[in-house]
PDB file of C-alpha atoms in Angstrom:
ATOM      1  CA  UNK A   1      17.527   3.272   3.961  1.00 60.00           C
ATOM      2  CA  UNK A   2      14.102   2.020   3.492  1.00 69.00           C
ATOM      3  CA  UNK A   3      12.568   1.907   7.088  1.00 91.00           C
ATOM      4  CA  UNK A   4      10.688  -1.463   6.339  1.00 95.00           C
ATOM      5  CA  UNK A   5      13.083  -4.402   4.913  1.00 96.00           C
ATOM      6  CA  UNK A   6      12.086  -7.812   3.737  1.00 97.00           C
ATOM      7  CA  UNK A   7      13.495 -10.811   3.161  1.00 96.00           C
ATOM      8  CA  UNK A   8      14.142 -12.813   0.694  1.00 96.00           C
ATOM      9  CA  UNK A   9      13.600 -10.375  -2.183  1.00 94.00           C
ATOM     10  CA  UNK A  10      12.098 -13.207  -4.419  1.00 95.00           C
ATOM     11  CA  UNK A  11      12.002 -17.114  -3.823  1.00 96.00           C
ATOM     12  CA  UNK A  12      10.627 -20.027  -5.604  1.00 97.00           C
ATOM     13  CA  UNK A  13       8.599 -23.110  -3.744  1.00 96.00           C
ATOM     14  CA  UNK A  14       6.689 -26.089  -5.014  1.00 97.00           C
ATOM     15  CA  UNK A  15       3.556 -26.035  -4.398  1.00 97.00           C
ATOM     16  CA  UNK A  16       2.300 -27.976  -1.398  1.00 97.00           C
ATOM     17  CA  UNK A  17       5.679 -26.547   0.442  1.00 97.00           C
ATOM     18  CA  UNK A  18       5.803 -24.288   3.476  1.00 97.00           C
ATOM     19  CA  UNK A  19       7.608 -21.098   3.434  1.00 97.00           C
ATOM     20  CA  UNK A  20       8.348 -17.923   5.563  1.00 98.00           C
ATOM     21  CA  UNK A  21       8.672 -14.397   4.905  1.00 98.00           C
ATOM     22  CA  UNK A  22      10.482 -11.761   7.371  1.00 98.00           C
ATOM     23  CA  UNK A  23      10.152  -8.397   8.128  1.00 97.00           C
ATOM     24  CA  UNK A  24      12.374  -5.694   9.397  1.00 97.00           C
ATOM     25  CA  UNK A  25      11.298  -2.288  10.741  1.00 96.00           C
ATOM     26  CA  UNK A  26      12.934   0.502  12.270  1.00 93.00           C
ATOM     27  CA  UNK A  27       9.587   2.795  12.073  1.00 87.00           C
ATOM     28  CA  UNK A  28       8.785   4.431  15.264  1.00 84.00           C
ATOM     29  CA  UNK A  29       6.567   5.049  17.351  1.00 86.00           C
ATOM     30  CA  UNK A  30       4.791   1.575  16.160  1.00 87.00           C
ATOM     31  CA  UNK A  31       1.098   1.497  15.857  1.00 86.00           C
ATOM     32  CA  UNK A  32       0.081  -1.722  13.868  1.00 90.00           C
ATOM     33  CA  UNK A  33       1.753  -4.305  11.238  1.00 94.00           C
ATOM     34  CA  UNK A  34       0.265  -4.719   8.041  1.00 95.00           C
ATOM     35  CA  UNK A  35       0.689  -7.921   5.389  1.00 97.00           C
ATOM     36  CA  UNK A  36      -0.989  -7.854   2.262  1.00 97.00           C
ATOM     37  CA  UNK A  37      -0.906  -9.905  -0.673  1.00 97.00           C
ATOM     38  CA  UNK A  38      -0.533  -8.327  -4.265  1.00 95.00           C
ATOM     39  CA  UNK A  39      -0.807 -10.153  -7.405  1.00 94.00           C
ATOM     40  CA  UNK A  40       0.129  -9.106 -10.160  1.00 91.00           C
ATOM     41  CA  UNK A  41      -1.060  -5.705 -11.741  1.00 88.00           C
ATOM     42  CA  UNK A  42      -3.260  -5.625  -9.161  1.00 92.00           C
ATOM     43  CA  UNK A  43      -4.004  -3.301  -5.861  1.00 93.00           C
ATOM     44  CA  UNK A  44      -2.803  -4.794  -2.302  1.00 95.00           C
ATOM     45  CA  UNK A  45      -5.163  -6.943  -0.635  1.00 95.00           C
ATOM     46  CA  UNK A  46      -4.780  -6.877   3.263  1.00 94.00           C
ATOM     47  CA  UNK A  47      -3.961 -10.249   4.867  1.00 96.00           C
ATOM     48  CA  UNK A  48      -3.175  -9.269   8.601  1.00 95.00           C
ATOM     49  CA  UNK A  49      -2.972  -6.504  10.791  1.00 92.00           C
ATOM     50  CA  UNK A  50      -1.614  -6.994  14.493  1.00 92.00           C
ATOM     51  CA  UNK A  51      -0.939  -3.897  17.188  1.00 89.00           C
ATOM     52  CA  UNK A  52       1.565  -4.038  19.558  1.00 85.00           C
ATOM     53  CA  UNK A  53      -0.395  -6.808  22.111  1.00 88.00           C
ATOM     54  CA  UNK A  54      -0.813  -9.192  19.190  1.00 90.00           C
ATOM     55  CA  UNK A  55       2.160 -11.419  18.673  1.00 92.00           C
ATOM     56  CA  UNK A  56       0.226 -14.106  16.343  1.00 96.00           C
ATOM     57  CA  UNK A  57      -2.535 -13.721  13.905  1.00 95.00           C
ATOM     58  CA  UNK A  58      -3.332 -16.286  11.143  1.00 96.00           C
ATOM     59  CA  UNK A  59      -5.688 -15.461   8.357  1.00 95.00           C
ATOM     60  CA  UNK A  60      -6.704 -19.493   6.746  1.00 96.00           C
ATOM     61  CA  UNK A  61      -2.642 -20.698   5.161  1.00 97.00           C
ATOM     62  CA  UNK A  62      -1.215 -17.339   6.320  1.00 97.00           C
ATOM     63  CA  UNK A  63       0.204 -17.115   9.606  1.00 98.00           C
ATOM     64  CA  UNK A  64       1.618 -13.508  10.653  1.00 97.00           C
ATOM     65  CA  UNK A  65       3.721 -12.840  13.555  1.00 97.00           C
ATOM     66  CA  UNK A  66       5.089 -10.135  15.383  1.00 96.00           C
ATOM     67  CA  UNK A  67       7.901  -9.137  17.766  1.00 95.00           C
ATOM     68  CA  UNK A  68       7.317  -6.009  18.617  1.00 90.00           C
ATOM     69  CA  UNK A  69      10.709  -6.417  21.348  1.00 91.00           C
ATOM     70  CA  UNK A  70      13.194  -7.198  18.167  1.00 94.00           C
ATOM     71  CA  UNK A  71      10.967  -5.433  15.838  1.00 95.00           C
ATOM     72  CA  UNK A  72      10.542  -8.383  13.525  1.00 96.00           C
ATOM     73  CA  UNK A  73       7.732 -10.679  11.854  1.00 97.00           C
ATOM     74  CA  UNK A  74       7.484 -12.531   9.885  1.00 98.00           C
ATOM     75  CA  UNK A  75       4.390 -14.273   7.109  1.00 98.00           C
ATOM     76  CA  UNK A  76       4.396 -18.599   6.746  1.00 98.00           C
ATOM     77  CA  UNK A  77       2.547 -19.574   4.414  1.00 97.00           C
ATOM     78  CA  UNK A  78       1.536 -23.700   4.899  1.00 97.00           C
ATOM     79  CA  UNK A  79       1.129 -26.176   2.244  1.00 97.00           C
ATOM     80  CA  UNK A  80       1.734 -23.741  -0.467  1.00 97.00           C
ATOM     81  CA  UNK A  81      -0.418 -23.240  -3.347  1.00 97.00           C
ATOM     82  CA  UNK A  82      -0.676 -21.706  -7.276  1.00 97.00           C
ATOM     83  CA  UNK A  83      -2.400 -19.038  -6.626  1.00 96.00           C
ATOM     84  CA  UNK A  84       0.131 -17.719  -3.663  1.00 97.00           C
ATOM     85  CA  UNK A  85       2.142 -16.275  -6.069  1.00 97.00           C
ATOM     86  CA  UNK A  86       2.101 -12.942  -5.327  1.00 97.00           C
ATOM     87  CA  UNK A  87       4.500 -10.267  -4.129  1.00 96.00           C
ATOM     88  CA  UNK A  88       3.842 -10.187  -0.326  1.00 97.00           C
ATOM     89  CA  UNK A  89       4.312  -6.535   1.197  1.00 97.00           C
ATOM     90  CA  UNK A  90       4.904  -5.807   4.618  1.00 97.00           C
ATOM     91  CA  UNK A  91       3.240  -2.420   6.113  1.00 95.00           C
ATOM     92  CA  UNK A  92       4.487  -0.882   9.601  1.00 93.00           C
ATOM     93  CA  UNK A  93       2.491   2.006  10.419  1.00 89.00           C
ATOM     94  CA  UNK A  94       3.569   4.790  12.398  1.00 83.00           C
ATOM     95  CA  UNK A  95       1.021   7.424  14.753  1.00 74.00           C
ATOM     96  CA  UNK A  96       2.464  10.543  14.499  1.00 68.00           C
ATOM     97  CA  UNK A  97       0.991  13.987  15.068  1.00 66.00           C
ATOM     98  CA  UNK A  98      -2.696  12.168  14.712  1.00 64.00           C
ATOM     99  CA  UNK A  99      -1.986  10.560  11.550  1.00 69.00           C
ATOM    100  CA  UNK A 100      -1.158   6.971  11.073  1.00 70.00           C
ATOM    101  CA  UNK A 101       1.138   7.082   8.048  1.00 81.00           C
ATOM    102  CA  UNK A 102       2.151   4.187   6.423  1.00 88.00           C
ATOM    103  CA  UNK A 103       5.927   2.538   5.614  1.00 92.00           C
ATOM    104  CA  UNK A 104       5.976   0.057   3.072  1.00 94.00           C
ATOM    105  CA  UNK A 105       8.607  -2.591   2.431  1.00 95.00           C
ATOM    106  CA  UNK A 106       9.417  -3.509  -0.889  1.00 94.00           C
ATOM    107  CA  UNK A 107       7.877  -6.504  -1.240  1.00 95.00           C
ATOM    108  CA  UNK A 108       8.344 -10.864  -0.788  1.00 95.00           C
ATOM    109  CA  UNK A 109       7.591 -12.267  -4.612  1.00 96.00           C
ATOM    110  CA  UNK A 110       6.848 -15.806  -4.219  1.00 97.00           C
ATOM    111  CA  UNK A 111       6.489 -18.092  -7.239  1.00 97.00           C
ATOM    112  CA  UNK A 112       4.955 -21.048  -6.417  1.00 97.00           C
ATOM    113  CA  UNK A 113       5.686 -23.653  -9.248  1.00 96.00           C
ATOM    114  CA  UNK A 114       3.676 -27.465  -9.428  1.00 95.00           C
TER     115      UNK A 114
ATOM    116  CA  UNK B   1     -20.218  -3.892  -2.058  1.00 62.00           C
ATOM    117  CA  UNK B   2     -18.051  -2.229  -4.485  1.00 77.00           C
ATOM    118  CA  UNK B   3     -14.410  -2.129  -4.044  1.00 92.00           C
ATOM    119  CA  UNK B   4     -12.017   0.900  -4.261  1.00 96.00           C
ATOM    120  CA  UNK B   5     -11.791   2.194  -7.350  1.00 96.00           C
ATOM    121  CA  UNK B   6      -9.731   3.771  -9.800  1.00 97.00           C
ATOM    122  CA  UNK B   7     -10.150   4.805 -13.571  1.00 97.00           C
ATOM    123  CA  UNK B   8      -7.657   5.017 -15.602  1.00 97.00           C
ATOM    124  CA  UNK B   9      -6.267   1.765 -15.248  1.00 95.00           C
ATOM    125  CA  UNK B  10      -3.638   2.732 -17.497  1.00 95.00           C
ATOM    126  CA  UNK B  11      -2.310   5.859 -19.331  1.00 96.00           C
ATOM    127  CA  UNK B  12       0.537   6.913 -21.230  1.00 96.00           C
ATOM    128  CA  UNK B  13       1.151  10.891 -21.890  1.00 96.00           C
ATOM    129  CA  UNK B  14       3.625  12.461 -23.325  1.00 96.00           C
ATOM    130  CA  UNK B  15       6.043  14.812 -21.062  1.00 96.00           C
ATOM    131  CA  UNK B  16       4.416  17.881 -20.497  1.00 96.00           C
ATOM    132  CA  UNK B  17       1.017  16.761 -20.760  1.00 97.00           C
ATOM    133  CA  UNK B  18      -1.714  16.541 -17.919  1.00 97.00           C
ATOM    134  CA  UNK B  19      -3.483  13.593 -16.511  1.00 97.00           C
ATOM    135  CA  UNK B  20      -6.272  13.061 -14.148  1.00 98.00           C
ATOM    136  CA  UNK B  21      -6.504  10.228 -12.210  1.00 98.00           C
ATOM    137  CA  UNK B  22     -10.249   9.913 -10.230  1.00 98.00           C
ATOM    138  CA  UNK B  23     -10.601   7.677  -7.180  1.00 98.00           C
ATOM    139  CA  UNK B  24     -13.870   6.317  -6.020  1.00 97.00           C
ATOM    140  CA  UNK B  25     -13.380   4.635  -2.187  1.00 96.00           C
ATOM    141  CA  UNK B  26     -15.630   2.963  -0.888  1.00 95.00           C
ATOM    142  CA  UNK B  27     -18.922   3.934   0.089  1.00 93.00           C
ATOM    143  CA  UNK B  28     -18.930   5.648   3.835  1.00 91.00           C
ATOM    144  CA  UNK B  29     -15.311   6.015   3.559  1.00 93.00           C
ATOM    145  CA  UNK B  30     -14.362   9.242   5.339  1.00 92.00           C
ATOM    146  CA  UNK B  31     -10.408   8.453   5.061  1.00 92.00           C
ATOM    147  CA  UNK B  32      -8.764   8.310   1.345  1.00 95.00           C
ATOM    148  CA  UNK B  33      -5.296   7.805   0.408  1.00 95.00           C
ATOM    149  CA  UNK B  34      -3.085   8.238  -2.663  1.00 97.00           C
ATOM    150  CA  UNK B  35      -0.022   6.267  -2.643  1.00 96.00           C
ATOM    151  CA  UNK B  36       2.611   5.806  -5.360  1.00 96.00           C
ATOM    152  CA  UNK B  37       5.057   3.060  -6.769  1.00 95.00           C
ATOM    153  CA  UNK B  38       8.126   3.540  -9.165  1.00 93.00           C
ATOM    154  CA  UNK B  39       9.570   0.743 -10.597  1.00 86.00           C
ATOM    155  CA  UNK B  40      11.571  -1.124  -8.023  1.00 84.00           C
ATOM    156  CA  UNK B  41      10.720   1.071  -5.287  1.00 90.00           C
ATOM    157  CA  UNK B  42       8.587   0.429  -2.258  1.00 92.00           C
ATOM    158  CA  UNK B  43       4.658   2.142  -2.371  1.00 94.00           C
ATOM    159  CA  UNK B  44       5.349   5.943  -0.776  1.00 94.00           C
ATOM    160  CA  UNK B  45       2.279   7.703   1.022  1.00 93.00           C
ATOM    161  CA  UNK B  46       1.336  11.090  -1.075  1.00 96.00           C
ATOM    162  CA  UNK B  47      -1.597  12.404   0.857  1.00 94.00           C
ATOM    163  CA  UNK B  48      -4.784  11.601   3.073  1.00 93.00           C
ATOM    164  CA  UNK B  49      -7.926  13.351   3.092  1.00 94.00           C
ATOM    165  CA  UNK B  50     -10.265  12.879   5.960  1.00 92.00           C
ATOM    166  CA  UNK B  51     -13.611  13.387   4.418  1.00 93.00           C
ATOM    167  CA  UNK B  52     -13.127  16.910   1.705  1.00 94.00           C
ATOM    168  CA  UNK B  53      -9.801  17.830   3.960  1.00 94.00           C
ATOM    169  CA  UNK B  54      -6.924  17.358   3.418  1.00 94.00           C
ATOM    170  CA  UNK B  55      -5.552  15.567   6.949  1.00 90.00           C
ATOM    171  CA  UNK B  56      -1.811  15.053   5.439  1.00 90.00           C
ATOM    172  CA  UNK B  57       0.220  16.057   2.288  1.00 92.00           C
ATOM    173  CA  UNK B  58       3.655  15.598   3.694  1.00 91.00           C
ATOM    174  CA  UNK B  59       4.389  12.823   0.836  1.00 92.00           C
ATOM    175  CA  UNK B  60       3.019  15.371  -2.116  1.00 95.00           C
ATOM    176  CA  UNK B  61       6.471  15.348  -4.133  1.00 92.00           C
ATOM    177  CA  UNK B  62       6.016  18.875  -6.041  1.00 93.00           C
ATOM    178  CA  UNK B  63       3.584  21.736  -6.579  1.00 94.00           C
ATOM    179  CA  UNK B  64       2.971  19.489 -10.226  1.00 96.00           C
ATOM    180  CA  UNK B  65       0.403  17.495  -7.947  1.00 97.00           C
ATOM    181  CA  UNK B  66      -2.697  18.106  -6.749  1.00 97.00           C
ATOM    182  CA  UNK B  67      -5.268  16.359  -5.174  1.00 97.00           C
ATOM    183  CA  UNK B  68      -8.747  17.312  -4.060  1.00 97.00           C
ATOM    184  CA  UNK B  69     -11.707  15.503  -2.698  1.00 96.00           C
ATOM    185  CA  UNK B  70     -14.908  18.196  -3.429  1.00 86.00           C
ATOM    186  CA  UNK B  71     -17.601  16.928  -1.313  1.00 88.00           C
ATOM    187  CA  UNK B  72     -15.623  14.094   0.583  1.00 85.00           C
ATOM    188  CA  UNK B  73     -16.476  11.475  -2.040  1.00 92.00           C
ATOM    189  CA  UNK B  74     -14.290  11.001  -4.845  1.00 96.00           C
ATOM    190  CA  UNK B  75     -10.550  12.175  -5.101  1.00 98.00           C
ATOM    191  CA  UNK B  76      -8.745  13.211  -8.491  1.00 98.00           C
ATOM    192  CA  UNK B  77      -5.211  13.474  -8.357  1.00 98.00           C
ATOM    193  CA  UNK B  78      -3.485  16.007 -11.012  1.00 98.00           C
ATOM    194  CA  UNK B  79      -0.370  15.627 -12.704  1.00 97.00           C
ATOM    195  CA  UNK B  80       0.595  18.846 -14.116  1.00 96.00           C
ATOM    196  CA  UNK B  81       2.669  18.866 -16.099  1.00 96.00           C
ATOM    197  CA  UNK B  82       3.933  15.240 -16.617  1.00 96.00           C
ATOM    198  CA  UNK B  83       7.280  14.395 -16.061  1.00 96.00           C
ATOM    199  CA  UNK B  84       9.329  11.667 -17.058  1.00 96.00           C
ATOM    200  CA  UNK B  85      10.126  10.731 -13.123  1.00 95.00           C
ATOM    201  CA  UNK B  86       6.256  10.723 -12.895  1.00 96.00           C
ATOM    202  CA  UNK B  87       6.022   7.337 -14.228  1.00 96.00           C
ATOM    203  CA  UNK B  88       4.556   4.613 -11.759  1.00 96.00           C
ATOM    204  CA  UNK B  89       1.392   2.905 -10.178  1.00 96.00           C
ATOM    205  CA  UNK B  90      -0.753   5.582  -8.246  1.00 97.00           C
ATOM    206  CA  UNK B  91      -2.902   3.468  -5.854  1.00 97.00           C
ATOM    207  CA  UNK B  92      -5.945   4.972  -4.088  1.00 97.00           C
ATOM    208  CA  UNK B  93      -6.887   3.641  -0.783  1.00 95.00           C
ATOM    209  CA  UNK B  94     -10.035   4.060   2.108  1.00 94.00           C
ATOM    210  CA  UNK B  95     -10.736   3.346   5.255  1.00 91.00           C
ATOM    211  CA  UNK B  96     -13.778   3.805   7.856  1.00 87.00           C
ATOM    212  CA  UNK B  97     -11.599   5.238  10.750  1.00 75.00           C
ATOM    213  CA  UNK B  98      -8.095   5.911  11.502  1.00 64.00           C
ATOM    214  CA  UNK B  99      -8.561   3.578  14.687  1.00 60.00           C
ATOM    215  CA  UNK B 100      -5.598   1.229  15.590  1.00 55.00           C
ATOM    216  CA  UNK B 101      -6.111  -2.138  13.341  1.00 62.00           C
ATOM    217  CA  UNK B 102      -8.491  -0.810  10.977  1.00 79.00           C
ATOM    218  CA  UNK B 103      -8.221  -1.894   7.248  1.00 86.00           C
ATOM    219  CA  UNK B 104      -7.008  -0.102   4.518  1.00 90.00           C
ATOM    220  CA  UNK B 105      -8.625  -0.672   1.204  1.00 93.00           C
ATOM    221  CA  UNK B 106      -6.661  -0.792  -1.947  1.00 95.00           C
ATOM    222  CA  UNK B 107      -7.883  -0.044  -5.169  1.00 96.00           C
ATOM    223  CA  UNK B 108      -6.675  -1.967  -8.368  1.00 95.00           C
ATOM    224  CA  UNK B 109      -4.031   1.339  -9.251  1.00 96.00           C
ATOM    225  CA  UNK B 110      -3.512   3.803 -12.034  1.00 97.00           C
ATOM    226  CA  UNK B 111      -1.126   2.800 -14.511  1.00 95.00           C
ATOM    227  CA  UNK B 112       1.189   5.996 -15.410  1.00 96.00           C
ATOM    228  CA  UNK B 113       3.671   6.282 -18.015  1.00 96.00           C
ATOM    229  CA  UNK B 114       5.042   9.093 -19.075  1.00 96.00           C
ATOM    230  CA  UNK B 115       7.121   9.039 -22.247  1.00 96.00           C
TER     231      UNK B 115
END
């Protein structure tokens, strides 16, 4: 079992529509939370990163937060738009021995249709 | 300021065969990653260097990869030799520090199939 799970695995919004995006982690000990944006066939562009202390951070439309308690967050995007369609990935990473390694969930892909 | 990045951008080899993939992080970079997605799987850590060393290789999945970093600039990551399984996106990645809430770069990814 993956130790990052999101939800939904895919959705489909019209544009100008709000939606949200959740996260699941079991990853321990937690060091930060991670959301980055990928479109397609390209790399992972970072979006958000919030440490234990930080329960909201919004980066312009994107608004990431964190429950560190539940072990939840979740991503809204606001007044959706065409070029939010992406797959939306959810990174928990872990300090361990010195290293901060890195658990990736699968991925949120949002279409966003006019 | 350039990017991460990666060349190829795509390759296909035939089983057996060897492939090079070269990462160049950013500039000043002492941390690089290698990463890796098969289809319908989540991105898996492979290895981090910190500068020419290598800081963590617990994700390496065989002896048929290697990585090295000569001179703590650019990485190449070896595939030798290719298996079918091997097939995926290899992503590179950098960062400035390993502080809490720094960023991780991404470059675009290597494009492997093996057929």
């Amino acid at each position: 079992k993956n130790q990052v799970e999101q939800s939904p695995q895919s959705l489909i919004i019209l544009e100008g529509k709000n939606c949200t995006l959740q996260c699941n982690y079991t990853v321990s000990p937690f060091s930060n939370l991670r959301w980055y944006k990928q479109d397609t066939g390209r790399g992972p562009v970072s979006l958000t990163i919030m440490t234990f202390s930080e329960n909201t951070k919004s980066n312009g439309r994107y608004t990431a937060t964190l429950d560190a308690d539940t072990k939840q967050s979740s991503l809204h995007i606001t007044a959706s738009q065409l070029s939010d369609s992406a797959s939306y990935i959810c990174v928990v990473s872990a300090s361990r021995d010195g290293n901060n390694r890195l658990a990736f969930g699968k991925g949120n892909q949002v279409v966003v249709i006019p | 300021e350039a990017g991460v990045t990666q060349f190829p951008s795509h390759s296909v080899i035939e089983k057996g065969q060897t492939v090079t993939l070269r990462c160049d992080p950013i500039s000043g970079h002492d941390n690089l990653y290698w990463y890796r997605r098969v289809m319908g799987k989540e991105i898996k850590f492979l290895l981090h260097f910190v500068k020419e060393s290598k800081q963590d290789e617990s994700g390496m999945p065989n002896n048929r990869f290697l990585a090295e970093r000569t001179g703590g600039t650019y990485s190449t990551l070896k595939v030798q030799p290719a298996e079918l399984e091997d097939s995926g996106v290899y992503f590179c990645a950098s960062s400035l520090d390993r502080e809490r809430g720094n960023t991780i770069y991404f470059g675009e990814g290597s494009w492997l199939t093996v057929v």
